[in-house]
Coordinates of C-alpha atoms in Angstrom, one line a residue:
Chain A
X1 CA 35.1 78.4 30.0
X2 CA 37.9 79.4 27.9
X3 CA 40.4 76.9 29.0
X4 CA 37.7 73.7 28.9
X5 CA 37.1 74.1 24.7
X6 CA 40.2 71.6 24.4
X7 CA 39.5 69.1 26.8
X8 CA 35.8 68.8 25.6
X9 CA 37.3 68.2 22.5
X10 CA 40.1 66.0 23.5
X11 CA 37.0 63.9 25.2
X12 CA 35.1 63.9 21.7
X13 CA 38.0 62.7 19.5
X14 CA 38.3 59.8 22.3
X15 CA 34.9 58.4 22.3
X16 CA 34.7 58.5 18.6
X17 CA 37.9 56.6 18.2
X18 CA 37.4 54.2 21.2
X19 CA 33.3 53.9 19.2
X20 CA 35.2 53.2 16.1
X21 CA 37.5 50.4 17.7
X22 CA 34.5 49.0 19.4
X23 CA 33.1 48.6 15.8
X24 CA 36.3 47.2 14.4
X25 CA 36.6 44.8 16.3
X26 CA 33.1 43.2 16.5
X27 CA 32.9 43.2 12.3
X28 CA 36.1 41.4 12.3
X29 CA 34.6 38.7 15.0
X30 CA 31.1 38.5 12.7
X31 CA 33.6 37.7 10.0
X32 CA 35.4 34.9 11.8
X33 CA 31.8 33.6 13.4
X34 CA 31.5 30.5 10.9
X35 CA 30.9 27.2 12.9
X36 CA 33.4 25.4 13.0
X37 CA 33.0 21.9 11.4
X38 CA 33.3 18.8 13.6
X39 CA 35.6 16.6 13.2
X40 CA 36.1 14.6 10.3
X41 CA 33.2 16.3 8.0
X42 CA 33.9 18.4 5.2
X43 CA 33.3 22.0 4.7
X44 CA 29.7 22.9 3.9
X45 CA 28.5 23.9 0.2
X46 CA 26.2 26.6 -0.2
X47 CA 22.6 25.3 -1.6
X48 CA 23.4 26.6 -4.8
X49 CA 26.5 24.0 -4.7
X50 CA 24.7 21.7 -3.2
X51 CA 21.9 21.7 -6.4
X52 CA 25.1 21.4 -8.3
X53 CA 26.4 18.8 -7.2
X54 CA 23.5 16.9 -6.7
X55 CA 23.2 17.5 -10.4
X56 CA 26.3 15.8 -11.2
X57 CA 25.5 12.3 -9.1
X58 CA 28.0 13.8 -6.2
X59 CA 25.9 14.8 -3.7
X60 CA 28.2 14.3 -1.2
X61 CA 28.2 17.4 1.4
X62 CA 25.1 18.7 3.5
X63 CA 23.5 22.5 4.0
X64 CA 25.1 24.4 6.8
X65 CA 23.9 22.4 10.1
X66 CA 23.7 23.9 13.4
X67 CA 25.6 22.6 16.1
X68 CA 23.2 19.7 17.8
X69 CA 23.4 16.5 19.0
X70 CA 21.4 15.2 16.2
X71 CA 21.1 17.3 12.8
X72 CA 19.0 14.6 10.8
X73 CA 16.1 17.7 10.9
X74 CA 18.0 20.5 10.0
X75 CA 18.1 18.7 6.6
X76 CA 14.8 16.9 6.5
X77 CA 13.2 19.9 7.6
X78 CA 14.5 22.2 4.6
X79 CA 12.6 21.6 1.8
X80 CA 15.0 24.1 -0.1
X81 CA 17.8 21.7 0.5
X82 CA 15.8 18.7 0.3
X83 CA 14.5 19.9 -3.0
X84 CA 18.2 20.5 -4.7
X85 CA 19.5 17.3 -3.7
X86 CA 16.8 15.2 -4.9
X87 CA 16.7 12.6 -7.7
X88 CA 13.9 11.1 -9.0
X89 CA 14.0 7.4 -8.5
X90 CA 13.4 5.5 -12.0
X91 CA 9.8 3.4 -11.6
X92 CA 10.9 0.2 -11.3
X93 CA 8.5 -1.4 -12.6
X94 CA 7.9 1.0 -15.8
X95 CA 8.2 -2.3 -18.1
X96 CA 5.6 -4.0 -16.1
X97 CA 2.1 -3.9 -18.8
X98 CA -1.2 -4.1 -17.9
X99 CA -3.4 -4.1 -14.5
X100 CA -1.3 -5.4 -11.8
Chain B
X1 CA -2.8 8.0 -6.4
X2 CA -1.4 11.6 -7.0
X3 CA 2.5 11.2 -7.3
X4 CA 4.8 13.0 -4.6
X5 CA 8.3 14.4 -5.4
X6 CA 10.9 12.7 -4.2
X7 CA 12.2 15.7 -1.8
X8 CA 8.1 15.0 -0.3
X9 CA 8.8 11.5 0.4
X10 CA 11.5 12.3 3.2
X11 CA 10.7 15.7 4.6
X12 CA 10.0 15.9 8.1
X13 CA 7.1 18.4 9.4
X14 CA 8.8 19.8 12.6
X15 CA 5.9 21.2 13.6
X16 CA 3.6 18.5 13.4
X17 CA 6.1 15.5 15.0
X18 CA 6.8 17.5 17.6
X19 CA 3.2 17.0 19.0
X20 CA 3.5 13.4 18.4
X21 CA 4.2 11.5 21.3
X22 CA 6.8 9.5 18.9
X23 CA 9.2 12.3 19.3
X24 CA 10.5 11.8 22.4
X25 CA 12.8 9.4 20.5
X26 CA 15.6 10.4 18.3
X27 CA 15.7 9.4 14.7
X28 CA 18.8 7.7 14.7
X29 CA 17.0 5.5 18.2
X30 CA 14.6 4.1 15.4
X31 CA 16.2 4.8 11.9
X32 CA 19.9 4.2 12.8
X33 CA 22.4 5.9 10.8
X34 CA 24.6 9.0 12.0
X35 CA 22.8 11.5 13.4
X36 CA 25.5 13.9 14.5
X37 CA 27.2 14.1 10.9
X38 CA 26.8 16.7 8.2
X39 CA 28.2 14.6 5.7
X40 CA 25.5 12.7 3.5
X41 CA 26.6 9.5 3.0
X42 CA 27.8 9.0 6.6
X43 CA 25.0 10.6 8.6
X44 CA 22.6 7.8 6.1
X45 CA 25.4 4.9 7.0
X46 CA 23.5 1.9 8.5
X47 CA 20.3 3.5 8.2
X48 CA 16.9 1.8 8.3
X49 CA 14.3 3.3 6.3
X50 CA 11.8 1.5 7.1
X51 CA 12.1 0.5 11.2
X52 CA 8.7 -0.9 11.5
X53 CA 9.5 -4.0 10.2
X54 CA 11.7 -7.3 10.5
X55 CA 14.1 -7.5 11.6
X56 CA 13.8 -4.1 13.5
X57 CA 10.2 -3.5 14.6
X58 CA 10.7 -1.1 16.9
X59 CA 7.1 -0.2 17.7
X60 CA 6.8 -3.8 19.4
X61 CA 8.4 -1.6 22.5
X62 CA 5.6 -0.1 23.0
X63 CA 2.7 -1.9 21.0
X64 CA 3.8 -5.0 21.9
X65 CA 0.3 -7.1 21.3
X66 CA -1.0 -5.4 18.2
X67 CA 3.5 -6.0 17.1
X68 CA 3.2 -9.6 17.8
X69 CA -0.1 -10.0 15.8
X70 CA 0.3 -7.7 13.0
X71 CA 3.5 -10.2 12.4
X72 CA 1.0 -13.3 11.6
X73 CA -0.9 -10.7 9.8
X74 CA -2.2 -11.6 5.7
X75 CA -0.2 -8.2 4.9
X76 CA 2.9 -9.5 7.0
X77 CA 3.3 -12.7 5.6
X78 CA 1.5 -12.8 2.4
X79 CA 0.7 -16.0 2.9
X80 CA -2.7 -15.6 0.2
X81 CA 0.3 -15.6 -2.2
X82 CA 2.2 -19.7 -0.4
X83 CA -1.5 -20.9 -0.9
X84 CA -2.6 -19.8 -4.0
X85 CA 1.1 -21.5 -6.0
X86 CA 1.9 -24.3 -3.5
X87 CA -1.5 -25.6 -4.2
X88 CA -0.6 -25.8 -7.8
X89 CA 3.3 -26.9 -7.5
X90 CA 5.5 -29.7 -5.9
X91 CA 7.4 -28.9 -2.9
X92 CA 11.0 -28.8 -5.4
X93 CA 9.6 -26.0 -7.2
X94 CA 8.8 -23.7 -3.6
X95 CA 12.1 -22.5 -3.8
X96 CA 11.9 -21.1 -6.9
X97 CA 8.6 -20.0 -6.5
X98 CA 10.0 -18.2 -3.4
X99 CA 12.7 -16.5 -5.7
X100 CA 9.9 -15.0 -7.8
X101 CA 8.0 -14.0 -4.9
X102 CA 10.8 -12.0 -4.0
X103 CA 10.7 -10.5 -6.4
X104 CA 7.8 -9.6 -7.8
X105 CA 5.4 -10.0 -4.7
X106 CA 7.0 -8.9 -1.5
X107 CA 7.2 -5.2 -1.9
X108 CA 3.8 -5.9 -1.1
X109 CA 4.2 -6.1 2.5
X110 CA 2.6 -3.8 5.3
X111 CA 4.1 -2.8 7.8
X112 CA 3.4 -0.7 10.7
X113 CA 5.3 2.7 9.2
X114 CA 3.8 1.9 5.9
X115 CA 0.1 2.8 6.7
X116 CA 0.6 5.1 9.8
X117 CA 3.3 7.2 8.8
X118 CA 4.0 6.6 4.7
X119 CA 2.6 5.9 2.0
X120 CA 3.0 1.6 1.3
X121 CA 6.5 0.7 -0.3
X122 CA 4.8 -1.1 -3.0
X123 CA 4.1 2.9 -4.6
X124 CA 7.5 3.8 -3.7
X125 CA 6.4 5.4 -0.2
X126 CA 6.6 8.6 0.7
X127 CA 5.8 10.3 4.0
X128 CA 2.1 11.0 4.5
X129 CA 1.7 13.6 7.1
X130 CA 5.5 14.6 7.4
X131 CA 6.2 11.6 10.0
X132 CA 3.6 13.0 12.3
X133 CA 1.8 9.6 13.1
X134 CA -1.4 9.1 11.1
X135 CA -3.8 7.5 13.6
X136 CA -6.2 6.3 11.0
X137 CA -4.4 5.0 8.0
X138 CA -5.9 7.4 4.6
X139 CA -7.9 5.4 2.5
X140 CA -6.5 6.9 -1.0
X141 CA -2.9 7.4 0.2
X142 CA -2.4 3.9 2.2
X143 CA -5.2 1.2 1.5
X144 CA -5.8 2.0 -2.2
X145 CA -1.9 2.2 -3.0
X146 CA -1.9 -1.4 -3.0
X147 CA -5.8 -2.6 -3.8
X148 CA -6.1 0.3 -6.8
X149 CA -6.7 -1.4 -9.9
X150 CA -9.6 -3.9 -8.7
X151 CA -11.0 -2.5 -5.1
X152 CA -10.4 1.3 -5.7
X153 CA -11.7 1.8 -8.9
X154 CA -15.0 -0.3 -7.9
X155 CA -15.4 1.1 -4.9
X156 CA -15.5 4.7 -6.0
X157 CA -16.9 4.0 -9.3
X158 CA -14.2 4.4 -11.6
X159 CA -14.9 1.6 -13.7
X160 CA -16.9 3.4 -16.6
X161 CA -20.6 2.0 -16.7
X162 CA -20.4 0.8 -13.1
X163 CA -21.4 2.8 -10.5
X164 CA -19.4 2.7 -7.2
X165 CA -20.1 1.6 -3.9
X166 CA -23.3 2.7 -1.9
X167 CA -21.2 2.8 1.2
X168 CA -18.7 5.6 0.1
X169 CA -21.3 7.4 -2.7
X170 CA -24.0 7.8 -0.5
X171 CA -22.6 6.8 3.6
X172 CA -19.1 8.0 2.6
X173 CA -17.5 5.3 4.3
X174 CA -13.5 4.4 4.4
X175 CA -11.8 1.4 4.2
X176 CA -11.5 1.3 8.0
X177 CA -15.4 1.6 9.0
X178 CA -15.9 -1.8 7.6
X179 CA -11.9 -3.1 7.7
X180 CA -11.1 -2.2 11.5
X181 CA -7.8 -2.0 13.4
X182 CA -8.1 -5.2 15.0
X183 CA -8.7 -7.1 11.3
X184 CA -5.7 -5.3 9.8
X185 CA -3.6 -5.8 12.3
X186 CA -3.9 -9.4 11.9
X187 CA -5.8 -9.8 15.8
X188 CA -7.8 -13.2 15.9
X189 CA -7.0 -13.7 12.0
X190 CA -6.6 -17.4 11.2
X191 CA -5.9 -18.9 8.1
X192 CA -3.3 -18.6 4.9
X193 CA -5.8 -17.0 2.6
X194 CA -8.1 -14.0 3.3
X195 CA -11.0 -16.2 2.8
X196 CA -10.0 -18.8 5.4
X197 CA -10.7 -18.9 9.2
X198 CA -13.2 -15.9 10.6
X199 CA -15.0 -13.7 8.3
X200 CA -14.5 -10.4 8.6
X201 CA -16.2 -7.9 7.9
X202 CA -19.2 -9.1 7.8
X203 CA -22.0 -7.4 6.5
X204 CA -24.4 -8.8 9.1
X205 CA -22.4 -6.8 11.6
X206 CA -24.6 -3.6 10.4
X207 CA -27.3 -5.4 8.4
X208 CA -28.3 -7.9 10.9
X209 CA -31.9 -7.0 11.0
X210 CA -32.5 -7.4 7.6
X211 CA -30.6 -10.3 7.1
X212 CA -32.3 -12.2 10.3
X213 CA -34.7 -15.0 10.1
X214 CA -37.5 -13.1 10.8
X215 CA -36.2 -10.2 7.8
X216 CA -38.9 -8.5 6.1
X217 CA -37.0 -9.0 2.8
X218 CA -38.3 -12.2 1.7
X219 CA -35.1 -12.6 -0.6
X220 CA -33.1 -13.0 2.1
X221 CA -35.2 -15.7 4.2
X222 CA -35.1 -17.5 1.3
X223 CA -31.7 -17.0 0.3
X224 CA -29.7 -16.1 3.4
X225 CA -27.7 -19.2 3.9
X226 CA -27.2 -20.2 0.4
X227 CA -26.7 -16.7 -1.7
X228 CA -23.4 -14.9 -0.7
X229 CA -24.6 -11.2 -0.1
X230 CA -22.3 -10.2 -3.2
X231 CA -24.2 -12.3 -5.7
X232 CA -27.3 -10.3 -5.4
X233 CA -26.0 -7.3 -4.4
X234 CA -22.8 -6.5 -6.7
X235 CA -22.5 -5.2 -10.2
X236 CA -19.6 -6.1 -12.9
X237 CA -16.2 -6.3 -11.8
X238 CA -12.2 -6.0 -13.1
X239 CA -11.0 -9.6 -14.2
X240 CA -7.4 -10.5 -15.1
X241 CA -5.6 -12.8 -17.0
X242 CA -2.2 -14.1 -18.4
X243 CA -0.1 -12.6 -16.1
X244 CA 3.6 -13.3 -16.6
X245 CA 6.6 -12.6 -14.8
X246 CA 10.3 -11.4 -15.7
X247 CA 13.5 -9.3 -14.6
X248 CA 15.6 -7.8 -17.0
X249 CA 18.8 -7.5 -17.6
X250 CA 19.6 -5.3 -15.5
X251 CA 17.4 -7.5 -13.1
X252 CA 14.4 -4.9 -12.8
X253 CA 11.3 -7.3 -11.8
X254 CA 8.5 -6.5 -14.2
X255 CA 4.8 -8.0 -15.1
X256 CA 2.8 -8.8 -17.9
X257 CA -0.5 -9.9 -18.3
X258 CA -3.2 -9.5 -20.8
X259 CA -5.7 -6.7 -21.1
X260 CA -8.6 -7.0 -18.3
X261 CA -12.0 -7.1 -18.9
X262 CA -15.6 -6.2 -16.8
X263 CA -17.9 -9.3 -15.5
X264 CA -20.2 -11.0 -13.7
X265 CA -20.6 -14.8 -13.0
X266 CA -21.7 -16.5 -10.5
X267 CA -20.4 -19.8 -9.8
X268 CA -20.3 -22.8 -7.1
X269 CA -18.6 -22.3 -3.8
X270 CA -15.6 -24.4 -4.0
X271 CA -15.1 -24.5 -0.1
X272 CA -18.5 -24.0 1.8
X273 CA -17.5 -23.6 5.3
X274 CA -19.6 -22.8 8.6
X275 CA -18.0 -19.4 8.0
X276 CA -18.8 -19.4 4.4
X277 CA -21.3 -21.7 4.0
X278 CA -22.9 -20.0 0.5
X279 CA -23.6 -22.7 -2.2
X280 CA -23.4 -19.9 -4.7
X281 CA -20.6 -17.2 -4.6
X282 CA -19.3 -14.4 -7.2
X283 CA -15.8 -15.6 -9.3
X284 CA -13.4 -13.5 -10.6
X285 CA -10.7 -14.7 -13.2
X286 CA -7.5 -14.3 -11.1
X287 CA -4.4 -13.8 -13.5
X288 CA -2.4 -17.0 -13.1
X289 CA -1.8 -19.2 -16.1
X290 CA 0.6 -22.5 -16.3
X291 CA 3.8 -20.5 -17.8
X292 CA 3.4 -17.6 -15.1
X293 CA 6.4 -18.2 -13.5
X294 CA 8.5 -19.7 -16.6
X295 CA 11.2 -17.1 -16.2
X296 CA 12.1 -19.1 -12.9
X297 CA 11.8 -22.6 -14.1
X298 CA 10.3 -24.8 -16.4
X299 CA 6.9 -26.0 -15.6
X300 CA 6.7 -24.2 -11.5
X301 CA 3.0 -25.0 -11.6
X302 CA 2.7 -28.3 -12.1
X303 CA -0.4 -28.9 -10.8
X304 CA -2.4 -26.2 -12.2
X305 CA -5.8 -28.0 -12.5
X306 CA -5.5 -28.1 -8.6
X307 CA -7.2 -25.1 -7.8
X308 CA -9.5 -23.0 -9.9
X309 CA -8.5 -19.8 -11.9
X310 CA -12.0 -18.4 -11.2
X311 CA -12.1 -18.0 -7.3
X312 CA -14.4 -16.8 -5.0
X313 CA -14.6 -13.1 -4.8
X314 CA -15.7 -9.9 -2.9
X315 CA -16.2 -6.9 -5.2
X316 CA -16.6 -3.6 -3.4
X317 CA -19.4 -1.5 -5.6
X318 CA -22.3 -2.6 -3.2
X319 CA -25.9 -1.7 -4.6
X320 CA -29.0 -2.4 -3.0
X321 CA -30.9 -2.6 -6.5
X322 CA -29.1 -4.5 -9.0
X323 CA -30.0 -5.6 -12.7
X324 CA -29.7 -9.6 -11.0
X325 CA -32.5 -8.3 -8.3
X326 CA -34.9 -6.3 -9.5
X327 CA -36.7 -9.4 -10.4
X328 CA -36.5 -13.3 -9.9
X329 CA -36.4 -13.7 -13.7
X330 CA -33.2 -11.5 -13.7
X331 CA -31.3 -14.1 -12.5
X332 CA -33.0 -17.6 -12.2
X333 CA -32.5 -19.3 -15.5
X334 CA -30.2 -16.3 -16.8
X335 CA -27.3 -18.3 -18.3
X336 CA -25.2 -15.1 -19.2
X337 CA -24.7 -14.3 -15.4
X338 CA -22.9 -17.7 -14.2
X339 CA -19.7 -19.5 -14.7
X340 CA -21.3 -22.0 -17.6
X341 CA -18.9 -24.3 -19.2
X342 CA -18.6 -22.5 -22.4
X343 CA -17.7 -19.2 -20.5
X344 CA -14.4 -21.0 -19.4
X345 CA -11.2 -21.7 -22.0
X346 CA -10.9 -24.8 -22.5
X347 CA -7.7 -25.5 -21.2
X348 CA -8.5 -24.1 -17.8
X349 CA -12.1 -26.2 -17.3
X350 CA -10.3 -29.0 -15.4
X351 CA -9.1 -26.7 -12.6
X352 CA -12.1 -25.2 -12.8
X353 CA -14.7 -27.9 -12.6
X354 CA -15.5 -27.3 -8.9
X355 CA -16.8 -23.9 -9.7
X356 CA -19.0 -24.5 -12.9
X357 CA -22.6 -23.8 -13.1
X358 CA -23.7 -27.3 -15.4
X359 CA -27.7 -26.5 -14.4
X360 CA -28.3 -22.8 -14.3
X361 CA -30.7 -22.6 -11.3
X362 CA -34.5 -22.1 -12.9
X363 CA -37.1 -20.8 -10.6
X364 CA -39.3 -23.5 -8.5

């Protein structure tokens, strides 16, 4: 029994390193895992960029879309998004006076 | 109409569309555009906002017939709007006519998206059910957008002192139990003028036993054929005046017209027809005046005195017991409830001479 304590332990330090390297490696591909953007579009702005922007007449860049043949919904669908990017239209016809 | 944001007006209920049979298209198959960019201004390049109508029309695909009507439709072509100037104007002056129209009147088309899946252009749209398809166009979202400030408020009794229609206060009826699909979609519609060509609705459709020869309402065997049903049976409604049209500088089209007023007058029936065929009608004051369109050109309506400012009418706050018919007195020999010549301006009693009550009807 004697003579097993070191490989037991040899086997321990093993699985806790090969655990470790396991780990390593799939935090650093969660780090990479952005979409990447299609060609020809620009790189996506956070909402809070978006509202920012949207603010300052340049609302030129979209929410995060995911990959699909059509991603008209992924923005018509989010009201959050929908909701920073918005500008209210001026009445046009606020000099109009009386009952049309 | 309660105002909607403008993030409402263009989001999309996934949910809901999904169960319409409209989404086994694409958007970009209708709407155009780019639908596989992220960037804004290129995934919206080429897009059609509105696909429903001319020069797109994509439901024609499918609803070919009620497409190809709907096209000849009073809420399609407007044509109410060509009767009601050419018949006071010259042929020169259509063009400029047609400018203002532009302008000022066509926002008022219907299309098909603009009653089954947004709110009407004319109140700056706005999707109704998040795209899902709306069957049966909403009265106070769709129909009322555009006929607010005379039909809606007397229909649900929003002008103060009047009381609203019987047939949404007490039968809670929409605009479609009496205006059905077939009618708005412009199906066996003739004429350039809502009140040309088949009458519809009519109000014998429902109330044909009382209104039949034999009717146990003496009133109307007397009056059937001569009395539009309105006269007796309608209280005070929104007249207009002086309206006046103008873009600014910055070319925003814009109205003006003077401030409205409640009446009553019953007048003659300048065009009795076998579909009309009422010696008496109601009038209302329609807004027009000679300088209306002055912005456009000097003197566009030449022939004002051609057609009368007080028109037949239709108000929509129905009652069966009115102050004119609660007795024959009420309105035989009552002066104050027809067009006499002293209730018309002066300068309008020319074009208005075919309407104008000289002998105020006394009883027999």
């Amino acid at each position: 029994m004697k003579s097993l304590k070191p490989i037991g332990l040899l086997l321990v330090v093993m699985i806790i390193l090969a655990a470790f390297g396991a780990y390593a490696e799939w935090s650093g591909l969660l780090k990479n895992d952005s979409p990447t953007p299609a060609s020809g579009t620009q790189t996506p702005l956070p909402i809070a960029e978006v509202a920012e922007a949207a603010a300052t007449d340049l609302p030129a860049t979209l929410p995060p879309t995911a990959p699909a043949e059509e991603s008209c919904l992924t923005c018509h669908t989010d009201q959050e998004a929908l909701q920073a990017m918005a500008q209210e239209e001026e009445a046009a016809e606020s000099l109009s006076s009386g009952e049309g | 109409m309660p105002p909607v944001e403008a993030w409402e007006k263009v989001f999309v209920n996934a949910e809901a569309l999904a169960e319409d049979v409209h989404a086994s298209t694409t958007c970009t198959e209708c709407h155009g555009g780019n639908g596989t960019s992220t960037d804004l201004a290129q995934a919206h390049d080429g897009l059609v906002v509105d696909p429903s109508q001319a020069p797109v029309n994509v439901c024609g695909a499918c609803h070919a017939p009620i497409q190809e009507a709907h096209e000849n439709s009073l809420h399609v072509t407007l044509a109410g709007y060509d009767t009601a100037l050419y018949e006071r104007s010259i042929p020169e002056n259509h063009p400029a006519l047609e400018e203002a129209e532009a302008n000022h009147c066509n926002n008022c088309h219907a299309s098909c998206g603009q009653c089954h899946v947004s709110q009407p252009a004319a109140v700056q749209g706005g999707l109704l059910e998040g795209h899902a398809f709306v069957e049966t166009p909403p009265m106070s979202r769709t129909c009322t957008g555009c006929h607010g400030s005379r039909i809606r408020n007397e229909y649900s009794g929003r002008n103060e002192g009047y009381p609203g229609d019987v047939h949404l206060s007490q039968a809670r009826m929409n605009c479609v139990d009496c205006h059905g699909a077939d009618e708005m979609h412009g199906e066996n519609v003739e004429g350039n003028h809502r009140y040309e060509g088949a009458r519809e609705p009519m109000c014998e459709s429902c109330h044909a036993e009382v209104m039949s020869a034999d009717s146990s309402i003496q009133q109307h065997t007397i009056h059937g054929d001569t009395v539009q049903c309105q006269v007796c049976h309608s209280v005070s409604y929104k007249n207009c005046s002086n309206c006046h049209v103008e873009q600014n500088e910055e070319g925003i089209a814009f109205f003006q017209t003077d401030e409205s007023w409640m009446d009553f007058r019953i007048g003659l029936n300048p065009n009795p027809t076998p579909e009309r065929p009422w010696l008496w009608v109601l009038l209302r004051h329609v807004p027009v005046s000679p300088t209306s369109f002055d912005f456009y050109g000097e003197d566009l309506l030449p022939n004002f005195d051609n057609r009368p400012t007080w028109l037949p009418t239709t108000p929509h706050n129905i009652q069966r017991i009115t102050p004119q018919n609660e007795s024959c007195e009420n309105c035989h020999g009552n002066a104050a409830l027809f067009l006499t010549v002293d209730a018309v301006l002066p300068e309008e009693q020319q074009a208005n001479e075919p309407v104008i009550v000289h002998d105020v009807p006394q009883l027999p």
